[in-house]
Amino acid sequence: PYTAEVLVSQKLTGRDSDRDVRHVEIDLGESGITYQVGDALGIWFSNNQNLVSEIISGLALNAATEVTVGKEVVSLQAALTDKKELTQLYPGLVKAWAEFSANADLLALSEDKEQTRQFILKHQLADLVKIYPAKVTAEQLVEVLRPLTPRLYSIASSQAEVETEVHLTVALVEDERQGQARFGGASHFLASAEEGQEVKVYVEPNNHFRLPANPQTPVIMVGPGTGVAPFRAFMQQRVADSVDGNSWLFFGNPHFEQDFLYQVEWQQYLKNGDLSRLDVAFSRDQAEKVYVQHRITQQAALVWQWLQDGAHVYICGDAERMAKDVHQALLNVAITEGGLTPEAAETYFEELRSSKRYQKDVY
C-alpha cells in the first residue's frame, strides 16, 4: 500500500442526525496511483489506542511484552495496534475464548452456529474480555486473533476532477454496549483522522461497476445512504467528459434536513442539466416510511421507458435489504409496465446483468 495523507475528514450529516457520515479527502501525492470511477479504495488502518489499552488492561497484560507475529517480534501494544483484528469477531475466536474462560454459557453458545453468528454481530474482542474474564498470555492472545485486514470503500470522486486526490463517503460504525462506545475499526480511524494523518491505501479495481462505453447511454443510479458515493464519481466523470446523455439518481436517507448527502452538488448538477432527474426518499419525514424502492415503483412507467431506451441500472449500498428490495421493485416494473410474467422478468434482468446493463456494488 501507499502511505497517503488525509486532507479532510468532514461531517456531512447534520447536528441532529442519528448517523455520522464523513466526506474524506486523501492526497495521493506523487504516488502516480490512478483509479477509475467505480473502483474502491482499500484502507489499512490502525486500531484505536483506547481500545488497545482497554484490552491489554482487561487481561492484566503488559503492553511492552514481546510477541511474535509472522516473522516479526513486536510489542503486544504494536501487534494489537497495527497487526491484529480487534473489532470483528469470528467463530473460531469465540470458541477459543470459551475454552480460555472455561465459561459454560459461552461454551454452549460457541457450539451453536446461529447463536454464534448473532453474538459476533453484536460484540467485539473488548466485550469478550469484559463479559468473560480469562487467563491468557500475550502470545496466546496474538495467536488466536486474525490478521488485520483492509476495508474497502467505494470511491466518491473522479480523477478527471480531483486529480491526485481520492474522496470517500464513510459512515461511522458506532454502537453502545453496556455503557461503552464501540466503533468500527476503519470508519473510526477515518472519522477521527486529522489533517496530515497518514493512511495506507491501495486501489481495488471493480470492472463490474463501470459507466457505459457509449456516453449517450442513459443511466439510472440507485444509491441510498453512503451508496451514493460512486455516483458522485460518475457525475464528476460525465461532466468532465461533457456527456449529455440522460442520467437519473434515486437517493434516500432518514431526514431531508439532516441526511441529504452532497445536497448542494446534486442540486447544481440538476440545475446545470448534467443530471436529468433526481428522486429522493426521506424515510422518516412523514408518517409512513418511504424508501428508494417506493420511488422506483411510483415512477414505474418512466423507469420502464428508460430501460426500453437502453438504460444501464446501477445499485450501490446495503446488500442485506436495500438491494433485494430495489431488485424486487424493478421486477415489478417489468411485470406491471412490460407485461412480463415473474419468471420472464427475472430472465429479463438476468440478461441485463450478463450484458453489463445491470450492475451492483453492494456490501
mmCIF file of C-alpha atoms in Angstrom, residues 29-324:
data_model
loop_
_atom_site.group_PDB
_atom_site.id
_atom_site.type_symbol
_atom_site.label_atom_id
_atom_site.label_comp_id
_atom_site.label_asym_id
_atom_site.label_seq_id
_atom_site.Cartn_x
_atom_site.Cartn_y
_atom_site.Cartn_z
ATOM 1 C CA GLY A 29 0.669 12.998 -3.829
ATOM 2 C CA GLU A 30 3.436 11.875 -6.167
ATOM 3 C CA SER A 31 2.399 8.199 -5.992
ATOM 4 C CA GLY A 32 1.204 8.086 -9.600
ATOM 5 C CA ILE A 33 -1.746 5.974 -8.419
ATOM 6 C CA THR A 34 -4.654 6.073 -10.845
ATOM 7 C CA TYR A 35 -8.208 4.839 -10.443
ATOM 8 C CA GLN A 36 -11.388 4.695 -12.498
ATOM 9 C CA VAL A 37 -14.851 5.703 -11.361
ATOM 10 C CA GLY A 38 -16.497 2.591 -9.930
ATOM 11 C CA ASP A 39 -13.284 1.402 -8.234
ATOM 12 C CA ALA A 40 -12.857 1.013 -4.484
ATOM 13 C CA LEU A 41 -10.084 2.223 -2.172
ATOM 14 C CA GLY A 42 -8.535 -0.232 0.263
ATOM 15 C CA ILE A 43 -7.757 1.318 3.655
ATOM 16 C CA TRP A 44 -5.163 -0.185 6.007
ATOM 17 C CA PHE A 45 -5.963 1.347 9.377
ATOM 18 C CA SER A 46 -4.558 1.304 12.899
ATOM 19 C CA ASN A 47 -6.726 0.179 15.806
ATOM 20 C CA ASN A 48 -7.766 2.871 18.251
ATOM 21 C CA GLN A 49 -5.310 3.289 21.154
ATOM 22 C CA ASN A 50 -8.056 3.438 23.799
ATOM 23 C CA LEU A 51 -9.404 0.115 22.541
ATOM 24 C CA VAL A 52 -5.927 -1.463 22.577
ATOM 25 C CA SER A 53 -5.337 -0.227 26.142
ATOM 26 C CA GLU A 54 -8.745 -1.483 27.285
ATOM 27 C CA ILE A 55 -7.984 -4.999 26.022
ATOM 28 C CA ILE A 56 -4.457 -5.109 27.483
ATOM 29 C CA SER A 57 -5.520 -3.838 30.905
ATOM 30 C CA GLY A 58 -8.671 -6.011 30.891
ATOM 31 C CA LEU A 59 -6.442 -9.072 30.544
ATOM 32 C CA ALA A 60 -3.871 -7.733 33.046
ATOM 33 C CA LEU A 61 -1.120 -7.993 30.408
ATOM 34 C CA ASN A 62 1.940 -5.809 29.851
ATOM 35 C CA ALA A 63 1.846 -3.630 26.701
ATOM 36 C CA ALA A 64 5.641 -3.936 26.316
ATOM 37 C CA THR A 65 5.678 -7.765 26.294
ATOM 38 C CA GLU A 66 7.288 -9.019 23.085
ATOM 39 C CA VAL A 67 5.238 -11.292 20.846
ATOM 40 C CA THR A 68 5.863 -12.964 17.509
ATOM 41 C CA VAL A 69 3.610 -12.025 14.584
ATOM 42 C CA GLY A 70 4.614 -13.900 11.457
ATOM 43 C CA LYS A 71 8.367 -13.415 11.237
ATOM 44 C CA GLU A 72 8.419 -10.221 13.302
ATOM 45 C CA VAL A 73 8.937 -9.723 17.007
ATOM 46 C CA VAL A 74 6.995 -6.685 18.221
ATOM 47 C CA SER A 75 5.492 -5.398 21.461
ATOM 48 C CA LEU A 76 1.974 -6.514 22.361
ATOM 49 C CA GLN A 77 0.925 -2.862 22.014
ATOM 50 C CA ALA A 78 2.271 -2.695 18.430
ATOM 51 C CA ALA A 79 0.746 -6.076 17.499
ATOM 52 C CA LEU A 80 -2.734 -5.041 18.672
ATOM 53 C CA THR A 81 -2.447 -1.600 17.065
ATOM 54 C CA ASP A 82 -1.304 -2.496 13.556
ATOM 55 C CA LYS A 83 -1.292 -6.269 13.090
ATOM 56 C CA LYS A 84 -4.415 -7.806 14.597
ATOM 57 C CA GLU A 85 -8.174 -7.608 14.043
ATOM 58 C CA LEU A 86 -9.867 -6.256 17.188
ATOM 59 C CA THR A 87 -13.284 -5.025 16.029
ATOM 60 C CA GLN A 88 -14.552 -8.099 14.172
ATOM 61 C CA LEU A 89 -15.055 -11.457 15.879
ATOM 62 C CA TYR A 90 -15.171 -14.814 14.094
ATOM 63 C CA PRO A 91 -16.485 -18.232 15.245
ATOM 64 C CA GLY A 92 -13.013 -19.699 15.963
ATOM 65 C CA LEU A 93 -12.207 -16.826 18.324
ATOM 66 C CA VAL A 94 -15.486 -17.226 20.225
ATOM 67 C CA LYS A 95 -14.752 -20.948 20.595
ATOM 68 C CA ALA A 96 -11.160 -20.322 21.734
ATOM 69 C CA TRP A 97 -12.361 -17.717 24.237
ATOM 70 C CA ALA A 98 -14.925 -20.143 25.624
ATOM 71 C CA GLU A 99 -12.035 -22.522 26.337
ATOM 72 C CA PHE A 100 -9.773 -19.792 27.771
ATOM 73 C CA SER A 101 -12.501 -18.595 30.113
ATOM 74 C CA ALA A 102 -13.957 -22.053 30.831
ATOM 75 C CA ASN A 103 -17.349 -20.340 30.835
ATOM 76 C CA ALA A 104 -20.183 -22.856 30.429
ATOM 77 C CA ASP A 105 -22.580 -20.325 28.842
ATOM 78 C CA LEU A 106 -20.034 -19.221 26.246
ATOM 79 C CA LEU A 107 -19.063 -22.839 25.544
ATOM 80 C CA ALA A 108 -22.714 -23.695 24.876
ATOM 81 C CA LEU A 109 -23.106 -20.609 22.685
ATOM 82 C CA SER A 110 -19.956 -21.442 20.693
ATOM 83 C CA GLU A 111 -21.401 -24.874 19.836
ATOM 84 C CA ASP A 112 -24.485 -23.289 18.225
ATOM 85 C CA LYS A 113 -23.865 -21.810 14.750
ATOM 86 C CA GLU A 114 -26.812 -19.382 14.734
ATOM 87 C CA GLN A 115 -26.200 -18.164 18.288
ATOM 88 C CA THR A 116 -22.526 -17.618 17.445
ATOM 89 C CA ARG A 117 -23.495 -15.665 14.324
ATOM 90 C CA GLN A 118 -25.801 -13.377 16.318
ATOM 91 C CA PHE A 119 -23.166 -12.929 19.038
ATOM 92 C CA ILE A 120 -20.498 -11.949 16.501
ATOM 93 C CA LEU A 121 -22.756 -9.242 15.045
ATOM 94 C CA LYS A 122 -23.140 -7.530 18.424
ATOM 95 C CA HIS A 123 -19.756 -7.974 20.130
ATOM 96 C CA GLN A 124 -16.066 -7.191 19.767
ATOM 97 C CA LEU A 125 -12.974 -8.643 21.431
ATOM 98 C CA ALA A 126 -13.132 -5.965 24.159
ATOM 99 C CA ASP A 127 -16.657 -7.175 25.041
ATOM 100 C CA LEU A 128 -15.431 -10.777 25.297
ATOM 101 C CA VAL A 129 -12.647 -9.655 27.648
ATOM 102 C CA LYS A 130 -15.138 -7.746 29.792
ATOM 103 C CA ILE A 131 -18.007 -10.259 29.940
ATOM 104 C CA TYR A 132 -15.982 -13.493 30.015
ATOM 105 C CA PRO A 133 -12.779 -12.947 32.046
ATOM 106 C CA ALA A 134 -9.977 -15.309 31.015
ATOM 107 C CA LYS A 135 -6.328 -16.047 31.815
ATOM 108 C CA VAL A 136 -4.482 -15.547 28.535
ATOM 109 C CA THR A 137 -0.804 -14.878 27.823
ATOM 110 C CA ALA A 138 0.231 -12.174 25.343
ATOM 111 C CA GLU A 139 1.469 -14.886 22.955
ATOM 112 C CA GLN A 140 -1.809 -16.854 23.194
ATOM 113 C CA LEU A 141 -3.784 -13.688 22.524
ATOM 114 C CA VAL A 142 -1.970 -12.721 19.308
ATOM 115 C CA GLU A 143 -2.025 -16.331 18.145
ATOM 116 C CA VAL A 144 -5.818 -16.571 18.375
ATOM 117 C CA LEU A 145 -6.502 -13.202 16.698
ATOM 118 C CA ARG A 146 -6.838 -12.869 12.944
ATOM 119 C CA PRO A 147 -4.510 -10.583 10.970
ATOM 120 C CA LEU A 148 -5.812 -7.056 10.429
ATOM 121 C CA THR A 149 -7.477 -6.808 7.017
ATOM 122 C CA PRO A 150 -8.031 -3.646 4.976
ATOM 123 C CA ARG A 151 -11.537 -2.285 4.442
ATOM 124 C CA LEU A 152 -12.839 -1.323 1.008
ATOM 125 C CA TYR A 153 -14.729 1.912 0.298
ATOM 126 C CA SER A 154 -16.403 2.887 -2.983
ATOM 127 C CA ILE A 155 -14.515 5.867 -4.414
ATOM 128 C CA ALA A 156 -16.597 9.057 -4.454
ATOM 129 C CA SER A 157 -14.534 11.080 -6.933
ATOM 130 C CA SER A 158 -13.170 11.138 -10.467
ATOM 131 C CA GLN A 159 -9.532 11.955 -11.170
ATOM 132 C CA ALA A 160 -10.775 13.990 -14.125
ATOM 133 C CA GLU A 161 -11.927 16.474 -11.475
ATOM 134 C CA VAL A 162 -9.831 15.901 -8.337
ATOM 135 C CA GLU A 163 -6.536 14.802 -9.971
ATOM 136 C CA THR A 164 -4.182 13.477 -7.258
ATOM 137 C CA GLU A 165 -6.908 13.213 -4.609
ATOM 138 C CA VAL A 166 -9.321 10.419 -3.822
ATOM 139 C CA HIS A 167 -12.605 11.034 -1.983
ATOM 140 C CA LEU A 168 -14.626 8.635 0.182
ATOM 141 C CA THR A 169 -18.044 8.755 1.858
ATOM 142 C CA VAL A 170 -17.669 6.990 5.193
ATOM 143 C CA ALA A 171 -20.396 6.125 7.718
ATOM 144 C CA LEU A 172 -19.019 5.841 11.241
ATOM 145 C CA VAL A 173 -19.933 2.405 12.600
ATOM 146 C CA GLU A 174 -20.921 3.128 16.186
ATOM 147 C CA ASP A 175 -22.661 1.176 18.911
ATOM 148 C CA GLU A 176 -23.126 1.377 22.643
ATOM 149 C CA ARG A 177 -22.671 -1.767 24.708
ATOM 150 C CA GLN A 178 -23.075 -1.747 28.473
ATOM 151 C CA GLY A 179 -22.453 1.982 28.556
ATOM 152 C CA GLN A 180 -19.312 1.627 26.422
ATOM 153 C CA ALA A 181 -18.984 3.113 22.922
ATOM 154 C CA ARG A 182 -17.819 0.600 20.325
ATOM 155 C CA PHE A 183 -16.678 1.629 16.842
ATOM 156 C CA GLY A 184 -15.848 0.030 13.507
ATOM 157 C CA GLY A 185 -12.062 -0.107 13.034
ATOM 158 C CA ALA A 186 -11.578 1.683 9.710
ATOM 159 C CA SER A 187 -14.575 4.027 9.910
ATOM 160 C CA HIS A 188 -13.469 5.304 13.335
ATOM 161 C CA PHE A 189 -9.897 5.728 12.072
ATOM 162 C CA LEU A 190 -11.119 7.822 9.108
ATOM 163 C CA ALA A 191 -13.795 9.750 11.031
ATOM 164 C CA SER A 192 -11.313 10.839 13.692
ATOM 165 C CA ALA A 193 -8.408 11.442 11.268
ATOM 166 C CA GLU A 194 -6.959 14.923 11.394
ATOM 167 C CA GLU A 195 -5.427 16.826 8.513
ATOM 168 C CA GLY A 196 -1.996 15.400 7.719
ATOM 169 C CA GLN A 197 -2.639 11.986 9.254
ATOM 170 C CA GLU A 198 -1.035 9.133 7.340
ATOM 171 C CA VAL A 199 -3.138 6.324 5.949
ATOM 172 C CA LYS A 200 -2.032 3.328 3.877
ATOM 173 C CA VAL A 201 -4.140 2.902 0.759
ATOM 174 C CA TYR A 202 -4.382 0.933 -2.480
ATOM 175 C CA VAL A 203 -6.855 0.846 -5.376
ATOM 176 C CA GLU A 204 -9.114 -2.177 -5.787
ATOM 177 C CA PRO A 205 -10.368 -2.144 -9.405
ATOM 178 C CA ASN A 206 -14.041 -3.000 -9.944
ATOM 179 C CA ASN A 207 -14.598 -3.850 -13.602
ATOM 180 C CA HIS A 208 -18.177 -4.880 -12.824
ATOM 181 C CA PHE A 209 -19.210 -1.328 -11.965
ATOM 182 C CA ARG A 210 -18.409 0.841 -14.955
ATOM 183 C CA LEU A 211 -20.136 3.628 -16.865
ATOM 184 C CA PRO A 212 -21.459 2.595 -20.302
ATOM 185 C CA ALA A 213 -18.918 2.612 -23.125
ATOM 186 C CA ASN A 214 -21.250 4.851 -25.138
ATOM 187 C CA PRO A 215 -21.641 8.113 -23.157
ATOM 188 C CA GLN A 216 -25.086 8.775 -24.699
ATOM 189 C CA THR A 217 -26.494 5.671 -22.976
ATOM 190 C CA PRO A 218 -28.996 6.659 -20.231
ATOM 191 C CA VAL A 219 -28.006 5.690 -16.666
ATOM 192 C CA ILE A 220 -30.239 5.002 -13.669
ATOM 193 C CA MET A 221 -28.328 5.197 -10.352
ATOM 194 C CA VAL A 222 -29.822 3.892 -7.112
ATOM 195 C CA GLY A 223 -27.696 4.881 -4.126
ATOM 196 C CA PRO A 224 -29.288 5.473 -0.722
ATOM 197 C CA GLY A 225 -27.063 6.478 2.213
ATOM 198 C CA THR A 226 -23.330 6.089 1.566
ATOM 199 C CA GLY A 227 -24.311 4.094 -1.544
ATOM 200 C CA VAL A 228 -24.387 7.476 -3.283
ATOM 201 C CA ALA A 229 -20.552 7.620 -3.245
ATOM 202 C CA PRO A 230 -19.740 6.066 -6.655
ATOM 203 C CA PHE A 231 -22.490 8.120 -8.316
ATOM 204 C CA ARG A 232 -20.793 11.322 -7.213
ATOM 205 C CA ALA A 233 -17.746 9.931 -9.054
ATOM 206 C CA PHE A 234 -19.912 9.013 -12.060
ATOM 207 C CA MET A 235 -21.287 12.561 -12.285
ATOM 208 C CA GLN A 236 -17.845 14.182 -11.969
ATOM 209 C CA GLN A 237 -16.629 11.954 -14.816
ATOM 210 C CA ARG A 238 -19.644 12.641 -17.040
ATOM 211 C CA VAL A 239 -19.293 16.413 -16.542
ATOM 212 C CA ALA A 240 -15.548 16.248 -17.307
ATOM 213 C CA ASP A 241 -16.368 14.282 -20.486
ATOM 214 C CA SER A 242 -19.168 16.754 -21.430
ATOM 215 C CA VAL A 243 -21.686 13.900 -21.587
ATOM 216 C CA ASP A 244 -25.230 14.990 -22.336
ATOM 217 C CA GLY A 245 -26.917 11.569 -22.138
ATOM 218 C CA ASN A 246 -29.780 11.108 -19.669
ATOM 219 C CA SER A 247 -28.989 10.372 -16.009
ATOM 220 C CA TRP A 248 -31.329 9.660 -13.103
ATOM 221 C CA LEU A 249 -30.432 9.380 -9.421
ATOM 222 C CA PHE A 250 -32.553 7.749 -6.716
ATOM 223 C CA PHE A 251 -31.272 8.754 -3.271
ATOM 224 C CA GLY A 252 -32.676 8.023 0.165
ATOM 225 C CA ASN A 253 -31.855 8.556 3.852
ATOM 226 C CA PRO A 254 -33.866 9.216 7.047
ATOM 227 C CA HIS A 255 -34.224 13.029 7.060
ATOM 228 C CA PHE A 256 -34.045 15.699 4.350
ATOM 229 C CA GLU A 257 -32.630 18.364 6.687
ATOM 230 C CA GLN A 258 -30.027 16.159 8.381
ATOM 231 C CA ASP A 259 -29.034 13.424 5.939
ATOM 232 C CA PHE A 260 -29.134 14.717 2.352
ATOM 233 C CA LEU A 261 -25.539 13.806 1.459
ATOM 234 C CA TYR A 262 -23.929 16.185 -1.092
ATOM 235 C CA GLN A 263 -27.270 18.011 -1.467
ATOM 236 C CA VAL A 264 -25.774 21.195 -2.980
ATOM 237 C CA GLU A 265 -23.795 19.203 -5.568
ATOM 238 C CA TRP A 266 -26.844 17.199 -6.711
ATOM 239 C CA GLN A 267 -28.973 20.313 -6.988
ATOM 240 C CA GLN A 268 -26.243 22.026 -9.011
ATOM 241 C CA TYR A 269 -25.972 19.047 -11.391
ATOM 242 C CA LEU A 270 -29.752 19.145 -11.776
ATOM 243 C CA LYS A 271 -29.792 22.885 -12.398
ATOM 244 C CA ASN A 272 -26.995 22.643 -14.992
ATOM 245 C CA GLY A 273 -28.765 19.800 -16.766
ATOM 246 C CA ASP A 274 -25.903 17.348 -16.070
ATOM 247 C CA LEU A 275 -28.309 15.236 -14.009
ATOM 248 C CA SER A 276 -31.649 14.758 -15.771
ATOM 249 C CA ARG A 277 -33.741 13.540 -12.819
ATOM 250 C CA LEU A 278 -33.410 13.270 -9.049
ATOM 251 C CA ASP A 279 -35.899 11.283 -6.981
ATOM 252 C CA VAL A 280 -35.384 11.318 -3.215
ATOM 253 C CA ALA A 281 -36.883 9.263 -0.391
ATOM 254 C CA PHE A 282 -36.521 10.565 3.153
ATOM 255 C CA SER A 283 -37.939 7.675 5.126
ATOM 256 C CA ARG A 284 -38.651 9.400 8.460
ATOM 257 C CA ASP A 285 -40.000 12.749 7.242
ATOM 258 C CA GLN A 286 -43.620 11.579 7.038
ATOM 259 C CA ALA A 287 -45.899 9.159 8.875
ATOM 260 C CA GLU A 288 -45.265 6.221 6.531
ATOM 261 C CA LYS A 289 -41.703 5.181 5.705
ATOM 262 C CA VAL A 290 -40.693 5.882 2.119
ATOM 263 C CA TYR A 291 -37.610 4.235 0.585
ATOM 264 C CA VAL A 292 -35.930 4.348 -2.840
ATOM 265 C CA GLN A 293 -37.803 1.211 -3.963
ATOM 266 C CA HIS A 294 -41.102 3.075 -3.398
ATOM 267 C CA ARG A 295 -39.897 5.925 -5.624
ATOM 268 C CA ILE A 296 -38.967 3.408 -8.338
ATOM 269 C CA THR A 297 -42.481 1.914 -8.094
ATOM 270 C CA GLN A 298 -44.065 5.394 -8.305
ATOM 271 C CA GLN A 299 -42.052 6.124 -11.467
ATOM 272 C CA ALA A 300 -42.589 2.634 -12.927
ATOM 273 C CA ALA A 301 -43.760 3.791 -16.374
ATOM 274 C CA LEU A 302 -40.805 6.125 -16.840
ATOM 275 C CA VAL A 303 -38.296 3.589 -15.444
ATOM 276 C CA TRP A 304 -39.580 1.032 -17.956
ATOM 277 C CA GLN A 305 -39.364 3.617 -20.753
ATOM 278 C CA TRP A 306 -35.696 4.294 -19.835
ATOM 279 C CA LEU A 307 -34.978 0.554 -19.823
ATOM 280 C CA GLN A 308 -36.545 0.266 -23.278
ATOM 281 C CA ASP A 309 -34.266 3.124 -24.366
ATOM 282 C CA GLY A 310 -31.228 1.029 -23.339
ATOM 283 C CA ALA A 311 -30.575 2.492 -19.861
ATOM 284 C CA HIS A 312 -27.926 0.927 -17.623
ATOM 285 C CA VAL A 313 -29.021 0.401 -13.997
ATOM 286 C CA TYR A 314 -26.591 0.723 -11.058
ATOM 287 C CA ILE A 315 -27.287 -0.132 -7.426
ATOM 288 C CA CYS A 316 -24.882 0.695 -4.614
ATOM 289 C CA GLY A 317 -25.256 0.238 -0.862
ATOM 290 C CA ASP A 318 -26.664 -2.260 1.614
ATOM 291 C CA ALA A 319 -26.796 -5.810 0.230
ATOM 292 C CA GLU A 320 -28.865 -7.271 3.060
ATOM 293 C CA ARG A 321 -32.151 -5.426 2.490
ATOM 294 C CA MET A 322 -31.950 -2.440 0.152
ATOM 295 C CA ALA A 323 -30.503 -4.199 -2.917
ATOM 296 C CA LYS A 324 -33.078 -7.014 -2.608
#
